[in-house]
Structure formats: structure tokens, C-alpha cells
mmCIF file of C-alpha atoms in Angstrom:
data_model
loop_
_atom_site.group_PDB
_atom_site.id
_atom_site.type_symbol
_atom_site.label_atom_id
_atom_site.label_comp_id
_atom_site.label_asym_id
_atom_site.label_seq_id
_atom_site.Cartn_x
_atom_site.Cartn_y
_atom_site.Cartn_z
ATOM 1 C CA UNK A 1 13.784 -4.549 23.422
ATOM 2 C CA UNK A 2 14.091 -4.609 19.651
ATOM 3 C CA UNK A 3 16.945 -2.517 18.426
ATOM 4 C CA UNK A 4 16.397 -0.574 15.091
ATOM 5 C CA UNK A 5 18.544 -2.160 13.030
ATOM 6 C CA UNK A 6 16.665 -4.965 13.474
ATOM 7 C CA UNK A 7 13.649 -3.756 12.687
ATOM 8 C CA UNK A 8 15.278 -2.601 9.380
ATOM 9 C CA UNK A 9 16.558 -5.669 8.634
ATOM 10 C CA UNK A 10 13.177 -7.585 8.861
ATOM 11 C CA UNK A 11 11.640 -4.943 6.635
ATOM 12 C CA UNK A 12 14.252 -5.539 4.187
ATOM 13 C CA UNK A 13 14.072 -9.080 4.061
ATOM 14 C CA UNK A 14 10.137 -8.866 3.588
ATOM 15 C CA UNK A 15 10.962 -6.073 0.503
ATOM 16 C CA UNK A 16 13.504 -8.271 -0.688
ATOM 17 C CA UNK A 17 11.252 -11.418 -1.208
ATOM 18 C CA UNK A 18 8.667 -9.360 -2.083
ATOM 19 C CA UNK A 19 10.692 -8.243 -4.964
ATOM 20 C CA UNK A 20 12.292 -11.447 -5.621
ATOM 21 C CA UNK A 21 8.645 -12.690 -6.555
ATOM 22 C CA UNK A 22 7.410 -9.575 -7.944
ATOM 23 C CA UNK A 23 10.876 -10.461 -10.533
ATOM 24 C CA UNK A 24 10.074 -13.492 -11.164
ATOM 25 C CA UNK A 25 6.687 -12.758 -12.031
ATOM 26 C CA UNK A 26 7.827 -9.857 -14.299
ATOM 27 C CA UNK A 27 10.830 -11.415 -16.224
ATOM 28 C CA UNK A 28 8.074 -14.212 -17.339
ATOM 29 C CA UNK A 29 5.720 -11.807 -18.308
ATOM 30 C CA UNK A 30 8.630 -9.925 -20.524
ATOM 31 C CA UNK A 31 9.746 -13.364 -21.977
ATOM 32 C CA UNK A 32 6.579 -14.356 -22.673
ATOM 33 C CA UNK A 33 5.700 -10.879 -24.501
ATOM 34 C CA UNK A 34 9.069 -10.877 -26.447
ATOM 35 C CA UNK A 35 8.922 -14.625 -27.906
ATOM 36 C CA UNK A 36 5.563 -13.701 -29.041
ATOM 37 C CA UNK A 37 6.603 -10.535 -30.954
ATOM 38 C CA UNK A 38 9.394 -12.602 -32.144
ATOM 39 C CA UNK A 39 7.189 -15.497 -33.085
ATOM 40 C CA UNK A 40 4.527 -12.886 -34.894
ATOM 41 C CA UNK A 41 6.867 -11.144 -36.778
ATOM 42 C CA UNK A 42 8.007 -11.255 -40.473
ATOM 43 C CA UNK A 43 10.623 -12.951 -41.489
ATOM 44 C CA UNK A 44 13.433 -10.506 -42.918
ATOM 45 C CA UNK A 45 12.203 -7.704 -41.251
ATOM 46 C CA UNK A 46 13.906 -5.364 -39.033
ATOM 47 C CA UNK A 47 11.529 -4.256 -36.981
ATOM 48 C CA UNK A 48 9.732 -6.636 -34.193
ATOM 49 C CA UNK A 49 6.310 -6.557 -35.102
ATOM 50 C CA UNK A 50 3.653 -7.694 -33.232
ATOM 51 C CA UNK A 51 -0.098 -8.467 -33.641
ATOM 52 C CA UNK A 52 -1.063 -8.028 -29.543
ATOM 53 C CA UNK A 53 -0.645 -5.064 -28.071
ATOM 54 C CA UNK A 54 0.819 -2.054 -29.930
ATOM 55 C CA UNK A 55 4.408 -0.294 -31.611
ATOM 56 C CA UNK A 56 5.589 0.030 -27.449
ATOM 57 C CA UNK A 57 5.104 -3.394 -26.775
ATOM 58 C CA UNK A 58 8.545 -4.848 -28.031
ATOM 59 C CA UNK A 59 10.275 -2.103 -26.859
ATOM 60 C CA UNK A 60 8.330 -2.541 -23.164
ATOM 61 C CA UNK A 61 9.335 -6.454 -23.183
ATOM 62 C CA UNK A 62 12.597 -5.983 -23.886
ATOM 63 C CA UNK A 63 13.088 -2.526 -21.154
ATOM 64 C CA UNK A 64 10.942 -4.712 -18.481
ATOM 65 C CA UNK A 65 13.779 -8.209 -19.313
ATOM 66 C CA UNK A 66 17.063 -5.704 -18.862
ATOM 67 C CA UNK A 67 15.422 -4.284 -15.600
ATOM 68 C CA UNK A 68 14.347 -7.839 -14.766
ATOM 69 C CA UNK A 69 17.719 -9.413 -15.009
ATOM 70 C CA UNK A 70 19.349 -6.267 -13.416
ATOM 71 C CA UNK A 71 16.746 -6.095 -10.346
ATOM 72 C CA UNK A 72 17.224 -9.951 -9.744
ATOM 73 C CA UNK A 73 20.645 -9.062 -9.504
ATOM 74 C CA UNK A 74 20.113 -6.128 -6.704
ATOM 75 C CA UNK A 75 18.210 -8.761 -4.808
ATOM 76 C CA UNK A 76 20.976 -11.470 -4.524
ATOM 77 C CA UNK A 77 23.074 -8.295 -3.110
ATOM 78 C CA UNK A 78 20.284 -7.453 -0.793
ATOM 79 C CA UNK A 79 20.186 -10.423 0.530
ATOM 80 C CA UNK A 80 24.061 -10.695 0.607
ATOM 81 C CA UNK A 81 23.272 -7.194 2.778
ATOM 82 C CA UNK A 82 20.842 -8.865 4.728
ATOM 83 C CA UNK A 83 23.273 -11.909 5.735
ATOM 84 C CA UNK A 84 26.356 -9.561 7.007
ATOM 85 C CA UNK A 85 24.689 -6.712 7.675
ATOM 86 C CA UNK A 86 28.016 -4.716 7.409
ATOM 87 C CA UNK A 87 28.444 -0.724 5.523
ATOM 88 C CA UNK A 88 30.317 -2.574 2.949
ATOM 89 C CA UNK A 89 27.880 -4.874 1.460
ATOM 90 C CA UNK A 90 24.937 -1.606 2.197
ATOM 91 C CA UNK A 91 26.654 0.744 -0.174
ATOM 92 C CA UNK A 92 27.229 -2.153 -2.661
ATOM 93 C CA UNK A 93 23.515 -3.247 -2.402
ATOM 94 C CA UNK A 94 22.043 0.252 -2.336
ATOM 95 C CA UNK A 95 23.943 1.140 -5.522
ATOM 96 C CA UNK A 96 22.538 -1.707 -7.585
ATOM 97 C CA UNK A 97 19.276 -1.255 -6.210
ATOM 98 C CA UNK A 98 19.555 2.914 -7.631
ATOM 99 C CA UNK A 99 20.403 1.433 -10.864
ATOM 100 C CA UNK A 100 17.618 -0.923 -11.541
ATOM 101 C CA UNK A 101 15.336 1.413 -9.975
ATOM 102 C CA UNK A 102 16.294 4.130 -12.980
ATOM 103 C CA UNK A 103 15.849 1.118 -14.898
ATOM 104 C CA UNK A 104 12.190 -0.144 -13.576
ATOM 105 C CA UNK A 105 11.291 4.009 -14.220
ATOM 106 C CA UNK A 106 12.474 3.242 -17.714
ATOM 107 C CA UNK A 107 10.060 0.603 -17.861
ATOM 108 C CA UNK A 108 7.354 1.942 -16.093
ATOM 109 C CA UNK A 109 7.662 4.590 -18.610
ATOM 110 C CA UNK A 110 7.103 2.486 -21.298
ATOM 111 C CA UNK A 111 4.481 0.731 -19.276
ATOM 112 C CA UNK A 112 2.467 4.235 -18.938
ATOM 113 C CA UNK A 113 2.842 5.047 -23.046
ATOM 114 C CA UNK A 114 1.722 1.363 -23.971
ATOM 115 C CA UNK A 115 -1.629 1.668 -21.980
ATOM 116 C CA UNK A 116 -1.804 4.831 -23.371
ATOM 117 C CA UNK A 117 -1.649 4.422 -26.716
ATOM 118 C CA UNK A 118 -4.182 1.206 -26.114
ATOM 119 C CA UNK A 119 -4.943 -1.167 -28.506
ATOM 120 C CA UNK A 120 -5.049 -5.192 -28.754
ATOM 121 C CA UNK A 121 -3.699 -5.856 -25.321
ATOM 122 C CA UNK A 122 -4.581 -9.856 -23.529
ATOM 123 C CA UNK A 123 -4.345 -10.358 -19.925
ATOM 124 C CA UNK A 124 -1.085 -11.398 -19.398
ATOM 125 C CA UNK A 125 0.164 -8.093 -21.449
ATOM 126 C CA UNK A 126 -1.638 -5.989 -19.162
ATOM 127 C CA UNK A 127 -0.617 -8.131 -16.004
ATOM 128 C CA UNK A 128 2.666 -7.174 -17.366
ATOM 129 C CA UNK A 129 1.772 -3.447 -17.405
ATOM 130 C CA UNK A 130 0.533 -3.520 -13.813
ATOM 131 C CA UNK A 131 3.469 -5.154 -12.477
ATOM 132 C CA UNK A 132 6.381 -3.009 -14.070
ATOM 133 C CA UNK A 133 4.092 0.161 -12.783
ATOM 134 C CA UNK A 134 3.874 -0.930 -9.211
ATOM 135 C CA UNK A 135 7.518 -2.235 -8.996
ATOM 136 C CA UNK A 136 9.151 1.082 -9.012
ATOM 137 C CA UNK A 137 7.362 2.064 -5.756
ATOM 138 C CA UNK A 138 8.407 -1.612 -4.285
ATOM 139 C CA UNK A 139 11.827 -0.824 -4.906
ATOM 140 C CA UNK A 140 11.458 2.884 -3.630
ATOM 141 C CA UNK A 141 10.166 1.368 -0.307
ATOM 142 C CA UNK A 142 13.661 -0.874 -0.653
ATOM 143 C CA UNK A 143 15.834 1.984 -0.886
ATOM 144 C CA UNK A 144 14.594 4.040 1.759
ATOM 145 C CA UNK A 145 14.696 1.370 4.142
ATOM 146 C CA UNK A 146 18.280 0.938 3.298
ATOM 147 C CA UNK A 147 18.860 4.747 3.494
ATOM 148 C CA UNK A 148 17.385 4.260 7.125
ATOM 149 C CA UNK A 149 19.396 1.583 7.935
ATOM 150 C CA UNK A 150 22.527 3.914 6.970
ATOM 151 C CA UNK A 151 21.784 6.345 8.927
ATOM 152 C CA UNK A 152 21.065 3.598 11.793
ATOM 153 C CA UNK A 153 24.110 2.248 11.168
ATOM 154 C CA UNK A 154 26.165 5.925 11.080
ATOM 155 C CA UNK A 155 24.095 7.191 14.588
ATOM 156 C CA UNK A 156 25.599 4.046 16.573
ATOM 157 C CA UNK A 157 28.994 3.939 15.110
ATOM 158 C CA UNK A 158 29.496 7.607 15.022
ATOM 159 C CA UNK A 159 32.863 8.712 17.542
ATOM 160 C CA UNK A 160 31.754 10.073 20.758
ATOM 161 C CA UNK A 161 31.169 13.638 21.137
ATOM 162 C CA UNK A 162 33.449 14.201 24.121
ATOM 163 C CA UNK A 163 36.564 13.226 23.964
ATOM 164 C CA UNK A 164 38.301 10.601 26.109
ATOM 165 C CA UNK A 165 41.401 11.252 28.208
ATOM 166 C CA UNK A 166 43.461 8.051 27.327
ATOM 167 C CA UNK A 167 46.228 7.743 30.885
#
């Protein structure tokens, strides 16, 4: 018979590497988007322009790299998590993974106002788009697995609900 935390632990895994490439993917995108607004920009200037895409476009590569490098880092303590599977390394994962989700919704953010606002966008700028708007709900599935597996873990370790006469 397969015991719950099990199951929660294969679902994680699958999230996890699911993320790990969806990261991967995303932080290449990001690089690739910023060294080109670097490239295309004027010399002196203080602003990052950019002739692809539009004014959100810097500002969306360099959002989508912080939440990149941030989410890469929840995943190595997800799959620390996934390796002990002990409360300690849970709470430690689950609190990275609520701070590069805020930081993916940052992102996505960004994402949303870029495509809205339109303009000169290539294929791998609006790959980028579609992956920092679907990662959010990737990382949502992540944390609510996790917040299952907590309350897996707190149902069989919780104290007995009679008490025990010790002789």
C-alpha cells in the first residue's frame, strides 16, 4: 500500500524537475533579452533601451533573471527536502519557494503589461512571456503539495489523543 507521504514526495520531485527545466529555460530567455538591450543601447545613456520589444522589456529581463536565480535556488532546497524528507528542511524549502513565487508574480506582472502594451516582440521574447506567465501556477502546484505534505507529516506525528498510563 502506498503511504501518502509518498505519494507527495513523487509529486514533488516531478514539480521540482519540472521547474528546474522550466528555470533553466527562463533564466536563458532573460539573459538573452538583457544582453540584447544592453547590446542595442546607447552608449552614455542611462536608460536600457531597446529596439525589440517595448519600454517593459528591460525591466521584464531583469525581474524574470532575479526570480530565475532565486527560484533555482528554491529548487536545490526542494530537492534537499526531497532527500531527508524531515519538517526541518519542509519549512526551509517552503519559505524559499513563497519568496520566489512573490517574485515569479512580479514577473508575470511584467510579463502581462509587456504583451499588453505590444509592439516589436521576436519569438524568443514572447517564449519568454509565456514561460514567466505559466511558472507562477507551476510553483503554486509546488507549494501546495508541500502544504499537503505538512499537514501529512503533522496528522502522523501528532501525540495520541488518549493518554497513556506509563507503570
Amino acid at each position: 500500500m502506498v503511504r501518502q507521504d509518498q505519494i507527495a514526495r513523487a509529486l514533488s520531485l516531478f514539480s521540482l524537475l519540472a521547474l528546474t527545466i522550466f528555470y533553466v529555460i527562463t533564466i536563458a530567455l532573460a539573459s538573452w533579452a538583457l544582453n540584447r538591450a544592453f547590446k542595442e543601447s546607447t552608449p552614455g545613456s542611462p536608460v536600457l533601451g531597446s529596439t525589440h520589444g517595448n519600454a517593459a522589456t528591460p525591466f521584464l529581463a531583469l525581474t524574470t533573471l532575479i526570480s530565475g536565480v532565486v527560484g533555482m535556488a528554491a529548487v536545490i532546497l526542494g530537492l534537499q527536502h526531497v532527500a531527508s524528507w524531515k519538517a526541518k528542511t519542509l519549512i526551509a524549502a517552503n519559505a524559499a519557494t513563497i519568496i520566489a513565487w512573490a517574485l515569479s508574480l512580479l514577473a508575470m506582472g511584467l510579463a502581462c503589461r509587456e504583451v499588453g502594451l505590444g509592439g516589436r516582440r521576436d519569438g524568443n521574447l514572447r517564449s519568454l512571456e509565456g514561460f514567466v506567465i505559466f511558472l507562477p501556477w507551476v510553483l503554486l502546484v509546488q507549494m501546495v503539495t508541500w502544504q499537503a505534505a505538512m499537514v501529512v507529516q503533522r496528522v502522523e506525528h501528532a501525540p495520541p489523543t488518549t493518554p497513556r498510563m506509563t507503570v
